mmCIF file with all atom_site columns, C-alpha atoms in Angstrom:
data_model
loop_
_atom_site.group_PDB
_atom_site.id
_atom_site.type_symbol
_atom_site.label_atom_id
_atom_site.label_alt_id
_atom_site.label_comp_id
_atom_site.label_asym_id
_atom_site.label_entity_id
_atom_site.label_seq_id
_atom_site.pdbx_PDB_ins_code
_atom_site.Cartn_x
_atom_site.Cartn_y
_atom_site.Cartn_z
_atom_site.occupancy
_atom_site.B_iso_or_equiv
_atom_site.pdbx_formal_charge
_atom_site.auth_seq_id
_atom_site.auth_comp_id
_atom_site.auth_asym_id
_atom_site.auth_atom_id
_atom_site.pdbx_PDB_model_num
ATOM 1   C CA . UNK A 1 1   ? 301.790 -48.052 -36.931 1.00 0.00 ? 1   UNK A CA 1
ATOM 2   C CA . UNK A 1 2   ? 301.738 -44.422 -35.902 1.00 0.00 ? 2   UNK A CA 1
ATOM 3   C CA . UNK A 1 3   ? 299.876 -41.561 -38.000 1.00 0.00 ? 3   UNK A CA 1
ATOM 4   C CA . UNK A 1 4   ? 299.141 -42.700 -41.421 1.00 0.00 ? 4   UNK A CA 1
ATOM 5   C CA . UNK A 1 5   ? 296.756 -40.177 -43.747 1.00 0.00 ? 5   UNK A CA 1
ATOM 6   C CA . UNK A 1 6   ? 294.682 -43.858 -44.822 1.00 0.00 ? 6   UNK A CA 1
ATOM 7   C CA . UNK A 1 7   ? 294.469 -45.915 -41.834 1.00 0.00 ? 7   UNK A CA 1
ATOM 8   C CA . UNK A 1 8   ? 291.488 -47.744 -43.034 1.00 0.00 ? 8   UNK A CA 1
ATOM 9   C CA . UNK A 1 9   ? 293.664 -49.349 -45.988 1.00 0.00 ? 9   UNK A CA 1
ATOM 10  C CA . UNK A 1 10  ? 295.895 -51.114 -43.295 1.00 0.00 ? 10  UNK A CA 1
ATOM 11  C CA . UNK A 1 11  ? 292.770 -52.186 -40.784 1.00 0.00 ? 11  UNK A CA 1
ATOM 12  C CA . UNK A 1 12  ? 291.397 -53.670 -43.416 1.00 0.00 ? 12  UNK A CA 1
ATOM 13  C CA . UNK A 1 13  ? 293.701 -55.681 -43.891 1.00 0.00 ? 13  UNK A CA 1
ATOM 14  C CA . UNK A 1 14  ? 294.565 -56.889 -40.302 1.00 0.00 ? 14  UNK A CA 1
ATOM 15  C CA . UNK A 1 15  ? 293.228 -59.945 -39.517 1.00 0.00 ? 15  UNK A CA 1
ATOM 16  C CA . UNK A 1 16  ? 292.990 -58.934 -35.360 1.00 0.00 ? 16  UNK A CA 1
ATOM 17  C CA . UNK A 1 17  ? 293.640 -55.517 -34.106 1.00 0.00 ? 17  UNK A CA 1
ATOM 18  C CA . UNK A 1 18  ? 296.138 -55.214 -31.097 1.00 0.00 ? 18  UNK A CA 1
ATOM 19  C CA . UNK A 1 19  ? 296.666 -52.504 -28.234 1.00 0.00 ? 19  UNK A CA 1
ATOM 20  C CA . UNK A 1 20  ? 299.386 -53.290 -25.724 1.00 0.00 ? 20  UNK A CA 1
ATOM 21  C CA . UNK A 1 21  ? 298.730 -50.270 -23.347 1.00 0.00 ? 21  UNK A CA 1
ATOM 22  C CA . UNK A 1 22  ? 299.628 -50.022 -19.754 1.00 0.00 ? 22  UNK A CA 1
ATOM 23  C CA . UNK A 1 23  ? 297.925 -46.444 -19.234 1.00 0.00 ? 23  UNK A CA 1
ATOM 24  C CA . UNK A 1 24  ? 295.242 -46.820 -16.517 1.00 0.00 ? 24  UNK A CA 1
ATOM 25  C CA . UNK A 1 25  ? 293.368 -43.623 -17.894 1.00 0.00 ? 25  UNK A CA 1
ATOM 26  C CA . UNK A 1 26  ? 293.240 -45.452 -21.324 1.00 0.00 ? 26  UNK A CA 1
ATOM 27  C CA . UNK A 1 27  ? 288.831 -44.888 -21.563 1.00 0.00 ? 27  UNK A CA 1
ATOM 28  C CA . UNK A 1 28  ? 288.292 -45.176 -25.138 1.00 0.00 ? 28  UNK A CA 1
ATOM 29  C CA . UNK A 1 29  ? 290.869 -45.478 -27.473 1.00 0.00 ? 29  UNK A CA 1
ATOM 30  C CA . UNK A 1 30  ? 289.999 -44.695 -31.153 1.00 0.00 ? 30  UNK A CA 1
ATOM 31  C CA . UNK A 1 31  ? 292.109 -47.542 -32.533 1.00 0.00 ? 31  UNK A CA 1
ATOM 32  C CA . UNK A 1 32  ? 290.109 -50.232 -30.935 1.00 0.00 ? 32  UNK A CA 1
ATOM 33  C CA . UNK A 1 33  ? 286.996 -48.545 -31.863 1.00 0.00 ? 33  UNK A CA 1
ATOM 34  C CA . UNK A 1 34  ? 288.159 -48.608 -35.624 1.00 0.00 ? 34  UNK A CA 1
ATOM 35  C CA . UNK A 1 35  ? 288.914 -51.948 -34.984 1.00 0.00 ? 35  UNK A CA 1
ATOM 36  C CA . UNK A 1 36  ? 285.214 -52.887 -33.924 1.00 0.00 ? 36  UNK A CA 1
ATOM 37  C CA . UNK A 1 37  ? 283.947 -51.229 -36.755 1.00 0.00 ? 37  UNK A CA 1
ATOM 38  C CA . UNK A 1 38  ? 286.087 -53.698 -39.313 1.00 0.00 ? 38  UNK A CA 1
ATOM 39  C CA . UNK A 1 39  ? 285.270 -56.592 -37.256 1.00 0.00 ? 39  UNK A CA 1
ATOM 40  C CA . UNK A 1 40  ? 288.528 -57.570 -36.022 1.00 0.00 ? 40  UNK A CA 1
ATOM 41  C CA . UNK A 1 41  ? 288.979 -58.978 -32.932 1.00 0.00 ? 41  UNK A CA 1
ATOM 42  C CA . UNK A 1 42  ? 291.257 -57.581 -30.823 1.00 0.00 ? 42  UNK A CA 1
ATOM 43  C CA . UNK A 1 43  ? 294.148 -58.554 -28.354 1.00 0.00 ? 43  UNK A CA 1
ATOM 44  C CA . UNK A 1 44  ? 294.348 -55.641 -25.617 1.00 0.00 ? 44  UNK A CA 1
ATOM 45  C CA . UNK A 1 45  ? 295.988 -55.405 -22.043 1.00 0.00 ? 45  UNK A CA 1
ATOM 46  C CA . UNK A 1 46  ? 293.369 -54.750 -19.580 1.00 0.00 ? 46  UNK A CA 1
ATOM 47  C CA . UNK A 1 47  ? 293.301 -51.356 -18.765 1.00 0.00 ? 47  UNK A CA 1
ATOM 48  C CA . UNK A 1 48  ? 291.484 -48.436 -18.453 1.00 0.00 ? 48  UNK A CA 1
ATOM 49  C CA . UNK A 1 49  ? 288.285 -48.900 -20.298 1.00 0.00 ? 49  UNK A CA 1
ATOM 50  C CA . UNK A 1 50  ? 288.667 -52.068 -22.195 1.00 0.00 ? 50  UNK A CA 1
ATOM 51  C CA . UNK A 1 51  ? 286.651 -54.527 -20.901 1.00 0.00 ? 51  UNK A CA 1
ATOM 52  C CA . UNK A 1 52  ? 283.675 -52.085 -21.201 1.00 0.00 ? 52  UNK A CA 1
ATOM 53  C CA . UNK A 1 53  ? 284.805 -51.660 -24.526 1.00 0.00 ? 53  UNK A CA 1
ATOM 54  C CA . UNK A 1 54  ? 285.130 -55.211 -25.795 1.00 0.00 ? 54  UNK A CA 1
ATOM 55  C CA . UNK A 1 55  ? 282.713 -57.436 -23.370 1.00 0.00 ? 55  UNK A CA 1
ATOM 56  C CA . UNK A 1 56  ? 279.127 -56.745 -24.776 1.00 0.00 ? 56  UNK A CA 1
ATOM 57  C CA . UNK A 1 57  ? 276.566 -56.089 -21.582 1.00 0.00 ? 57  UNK A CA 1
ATOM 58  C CA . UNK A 1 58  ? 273.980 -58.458 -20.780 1.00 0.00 ? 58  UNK A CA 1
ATOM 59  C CA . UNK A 1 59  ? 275.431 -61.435 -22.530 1.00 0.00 ? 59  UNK A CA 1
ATOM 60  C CA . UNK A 1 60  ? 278.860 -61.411 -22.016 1.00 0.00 ? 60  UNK A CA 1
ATOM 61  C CA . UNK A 1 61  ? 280.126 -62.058 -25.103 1.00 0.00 ? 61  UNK A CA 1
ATOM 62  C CA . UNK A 1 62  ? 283.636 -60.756 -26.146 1.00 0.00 ? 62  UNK A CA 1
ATOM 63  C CA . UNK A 1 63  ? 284.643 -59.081 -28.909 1.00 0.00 ? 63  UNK A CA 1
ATOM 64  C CA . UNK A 1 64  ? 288.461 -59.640 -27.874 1.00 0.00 ? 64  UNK A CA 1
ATOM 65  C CA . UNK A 1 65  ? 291.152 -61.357 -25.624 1.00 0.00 ? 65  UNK A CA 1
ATOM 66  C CA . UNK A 1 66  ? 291.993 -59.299 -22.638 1.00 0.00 ? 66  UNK A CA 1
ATOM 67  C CA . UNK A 1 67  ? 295.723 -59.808 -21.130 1.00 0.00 ? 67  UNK A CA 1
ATOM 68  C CA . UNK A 1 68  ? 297.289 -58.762 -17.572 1.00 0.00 ? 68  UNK A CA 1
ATOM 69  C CA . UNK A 1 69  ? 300.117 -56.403 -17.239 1.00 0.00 ? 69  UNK A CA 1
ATOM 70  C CA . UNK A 1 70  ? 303.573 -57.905 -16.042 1.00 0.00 ? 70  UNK A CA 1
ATOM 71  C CA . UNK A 1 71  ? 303.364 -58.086 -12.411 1.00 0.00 ? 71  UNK A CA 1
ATOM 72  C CA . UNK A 1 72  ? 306.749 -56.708 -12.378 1.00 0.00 ? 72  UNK A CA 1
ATOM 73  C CA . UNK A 1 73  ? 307.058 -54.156 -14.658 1.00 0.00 ? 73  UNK A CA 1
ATOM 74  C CA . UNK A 1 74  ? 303.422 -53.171 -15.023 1.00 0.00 ? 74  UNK A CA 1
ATOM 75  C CA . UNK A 1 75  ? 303.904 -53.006 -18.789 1.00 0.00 ? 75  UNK A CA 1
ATOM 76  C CA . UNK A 1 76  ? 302.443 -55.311 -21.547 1.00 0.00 ? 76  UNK A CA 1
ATOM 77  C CA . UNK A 1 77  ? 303.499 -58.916 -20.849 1.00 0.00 ? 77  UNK A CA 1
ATOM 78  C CA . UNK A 1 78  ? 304.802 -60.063 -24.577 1.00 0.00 ? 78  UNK A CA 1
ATOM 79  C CA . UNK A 1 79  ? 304.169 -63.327 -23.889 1.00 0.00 ? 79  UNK A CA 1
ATOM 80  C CA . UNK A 1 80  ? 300.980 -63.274 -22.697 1.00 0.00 ? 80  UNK A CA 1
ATOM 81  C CA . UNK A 1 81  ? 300.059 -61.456 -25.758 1.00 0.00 ? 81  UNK A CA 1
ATOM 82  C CA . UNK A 1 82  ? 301.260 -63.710 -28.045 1.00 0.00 ? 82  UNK A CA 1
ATOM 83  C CA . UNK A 1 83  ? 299.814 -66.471 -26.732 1.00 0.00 ? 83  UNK A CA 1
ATOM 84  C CA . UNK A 1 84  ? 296.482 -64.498 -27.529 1.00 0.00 ? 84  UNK A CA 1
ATOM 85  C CA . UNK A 1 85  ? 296.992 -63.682 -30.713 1.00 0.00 ? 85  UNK A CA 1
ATOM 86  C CA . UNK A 1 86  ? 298.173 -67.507 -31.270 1.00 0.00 ? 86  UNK A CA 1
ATOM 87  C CA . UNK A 1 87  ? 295.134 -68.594 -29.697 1.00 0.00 ? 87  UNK A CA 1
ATOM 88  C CA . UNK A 1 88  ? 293.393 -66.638 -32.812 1.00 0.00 ? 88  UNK A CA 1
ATOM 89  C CA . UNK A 1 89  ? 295.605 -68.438 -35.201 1.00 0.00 ? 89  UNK A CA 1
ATOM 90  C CA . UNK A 1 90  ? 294.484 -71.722 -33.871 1.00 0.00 ? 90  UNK A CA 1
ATOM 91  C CA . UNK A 1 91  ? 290.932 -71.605 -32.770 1.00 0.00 ? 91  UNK A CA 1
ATOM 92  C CA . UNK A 1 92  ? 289.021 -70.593 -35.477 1.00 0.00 ? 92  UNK A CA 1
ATOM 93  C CA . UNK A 1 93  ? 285.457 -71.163 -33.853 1.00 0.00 ? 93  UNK A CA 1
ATOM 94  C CA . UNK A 1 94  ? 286.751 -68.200 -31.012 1.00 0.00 ? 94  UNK A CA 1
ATOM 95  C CA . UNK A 1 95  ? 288.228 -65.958 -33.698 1.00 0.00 ? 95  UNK A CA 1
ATOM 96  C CA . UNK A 1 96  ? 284.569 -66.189 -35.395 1.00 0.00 ? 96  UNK A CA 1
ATOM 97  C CA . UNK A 1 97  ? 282.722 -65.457 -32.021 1.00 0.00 ? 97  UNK A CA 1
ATOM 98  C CA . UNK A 1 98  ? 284.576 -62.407 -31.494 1.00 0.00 ? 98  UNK A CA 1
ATOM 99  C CA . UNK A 1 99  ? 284.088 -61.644 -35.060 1.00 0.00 ? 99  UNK A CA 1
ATOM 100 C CA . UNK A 1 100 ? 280.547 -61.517 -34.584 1.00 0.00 ? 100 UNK A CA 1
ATOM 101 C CA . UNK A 1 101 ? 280.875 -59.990 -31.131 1.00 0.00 ? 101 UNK A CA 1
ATOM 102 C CA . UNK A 1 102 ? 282.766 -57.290 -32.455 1.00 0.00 ? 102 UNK A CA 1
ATOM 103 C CA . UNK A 1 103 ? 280.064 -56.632 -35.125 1.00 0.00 ? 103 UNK A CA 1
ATOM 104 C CA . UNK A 1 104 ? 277.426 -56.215 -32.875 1.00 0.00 ? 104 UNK A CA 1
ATOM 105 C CA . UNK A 1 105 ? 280.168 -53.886 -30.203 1.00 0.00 ? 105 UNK A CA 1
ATOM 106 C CA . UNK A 1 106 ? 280.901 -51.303 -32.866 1.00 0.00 ? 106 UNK A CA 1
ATOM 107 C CA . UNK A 1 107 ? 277.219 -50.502 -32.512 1.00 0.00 ? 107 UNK A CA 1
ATOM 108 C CA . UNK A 1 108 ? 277.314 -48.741 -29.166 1.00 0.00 ? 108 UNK A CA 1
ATOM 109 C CA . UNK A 1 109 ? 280.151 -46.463 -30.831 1.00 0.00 ? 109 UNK A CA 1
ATOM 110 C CA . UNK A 1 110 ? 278.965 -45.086 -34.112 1.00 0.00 ? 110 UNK A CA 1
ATOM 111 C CA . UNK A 1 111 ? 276.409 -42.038 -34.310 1.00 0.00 ? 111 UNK A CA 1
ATOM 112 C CA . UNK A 1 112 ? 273.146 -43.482 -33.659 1.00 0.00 ? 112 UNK A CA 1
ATOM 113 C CA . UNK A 1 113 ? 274.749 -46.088 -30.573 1.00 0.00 ? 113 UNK A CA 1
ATOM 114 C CA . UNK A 1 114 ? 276.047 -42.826 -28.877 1.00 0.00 ? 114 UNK A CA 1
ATOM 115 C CA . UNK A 1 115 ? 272.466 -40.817 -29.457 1.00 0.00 ? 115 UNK A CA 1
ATOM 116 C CA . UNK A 1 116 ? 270.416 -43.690 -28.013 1.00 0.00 ? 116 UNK A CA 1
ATOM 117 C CA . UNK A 1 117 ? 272.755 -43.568 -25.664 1.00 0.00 ? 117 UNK A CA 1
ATOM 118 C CA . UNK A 1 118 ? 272.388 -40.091 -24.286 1.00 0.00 ? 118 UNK A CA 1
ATOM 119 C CA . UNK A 1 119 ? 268.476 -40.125 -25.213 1.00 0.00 ? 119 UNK A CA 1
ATOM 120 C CA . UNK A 1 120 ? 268.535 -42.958 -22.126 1.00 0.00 ? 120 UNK A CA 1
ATOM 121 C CA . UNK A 1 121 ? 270.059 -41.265 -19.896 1.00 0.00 ? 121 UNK A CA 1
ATOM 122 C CA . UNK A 1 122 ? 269.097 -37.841 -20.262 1.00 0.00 ? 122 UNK A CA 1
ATOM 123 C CA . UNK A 1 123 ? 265.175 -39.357 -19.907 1.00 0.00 ? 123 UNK A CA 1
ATOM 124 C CA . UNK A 1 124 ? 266.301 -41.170 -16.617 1.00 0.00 ? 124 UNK A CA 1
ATOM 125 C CA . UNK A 1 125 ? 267.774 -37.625 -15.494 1.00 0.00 ? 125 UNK A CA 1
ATOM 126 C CA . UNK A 1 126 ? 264.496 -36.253 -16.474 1.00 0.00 ? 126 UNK A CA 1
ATOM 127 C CA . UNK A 1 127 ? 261.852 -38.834 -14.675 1.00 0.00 ? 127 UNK A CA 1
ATOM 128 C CA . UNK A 1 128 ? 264.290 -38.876 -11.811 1.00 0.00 ? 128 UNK A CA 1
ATOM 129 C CA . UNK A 1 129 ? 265.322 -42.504 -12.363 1.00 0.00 ? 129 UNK A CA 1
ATOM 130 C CA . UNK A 1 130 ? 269.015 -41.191 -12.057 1.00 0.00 ? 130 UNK A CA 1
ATOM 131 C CA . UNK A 1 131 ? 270.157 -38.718 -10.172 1.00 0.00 ? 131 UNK A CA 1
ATOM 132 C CA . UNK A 1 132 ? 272.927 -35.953 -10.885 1.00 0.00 ? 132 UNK A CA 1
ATOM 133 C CA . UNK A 1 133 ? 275.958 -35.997 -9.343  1.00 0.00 ? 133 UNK A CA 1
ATOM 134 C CA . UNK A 1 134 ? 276.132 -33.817 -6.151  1.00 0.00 ? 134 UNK A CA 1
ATOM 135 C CA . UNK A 1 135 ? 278.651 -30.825 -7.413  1.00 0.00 ? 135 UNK A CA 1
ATOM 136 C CA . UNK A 1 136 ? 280.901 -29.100 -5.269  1.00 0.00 ? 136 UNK A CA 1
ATOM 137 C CA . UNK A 1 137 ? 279.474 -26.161 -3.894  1.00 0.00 ? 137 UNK A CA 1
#
């Protein structure tokens, strides 16, 4: 879709969201996020980040369909991801789950998610229940 000044007006409207990246460093893309947010469930190549992203810790529930790169072109595999979003378009009980799942993922993204967040891990730095990193030095 690109850079559009209203990108809400199109998410909303998506029934799944979709990122077909093959960058390793791909940590936390914003579209997926936004995604999350509108409860869409979304079809992404597993890179990077984005089973942290979608897979919800503890239980293990997704909030999308995760797809391998092409073995031989280490790019997006089209078929692979159309057979997930067809898998969407046919199994409505799944496409609910991840619904829900995504719901409950966007969480861990917006304001307060990040603040508890930091307020976790900067008392575990404080009681000494996590280390620092050793710097250089």
């Amino acid at each position: 879709m690109g850079r559009v000044p209203d990108p809400d007006f199109y998410i909303a409207g998506f029934d799944v969201g979709v990122l077909p990246s093959y960058f390793a460093g791909e940590a936390l893309p914003l579209a997926v996020i936004e995604y999350l947010f509108y409860r869409k469930p979304v079809v992404a190549t597993n890179v990077g980040g984005m089973r942290e992203i979608l897979v919800e810790p503890g239980s293990g529930d997704a909030a999308g369909l995760l797809t391998a790169l092409d073995p031989a072109t280490q790019r997006p595999s089209v078929p692979a991801l159309a057979a997930a979003m067809r898998r969407y378009a046919t199994e409505g009980p799944l496409y609910a789950a991840h619904q829900q799942t995504a719901f409950r993922r966007q969480s861990a993204f917006g304001l307060a998610g990040c603040v508890e967040q930091y307020e976790a891990l900067f008392e575990k730095v404080a009681t000494g229940a996590q280390p620092l990193a050793q710097l250089p030095g």
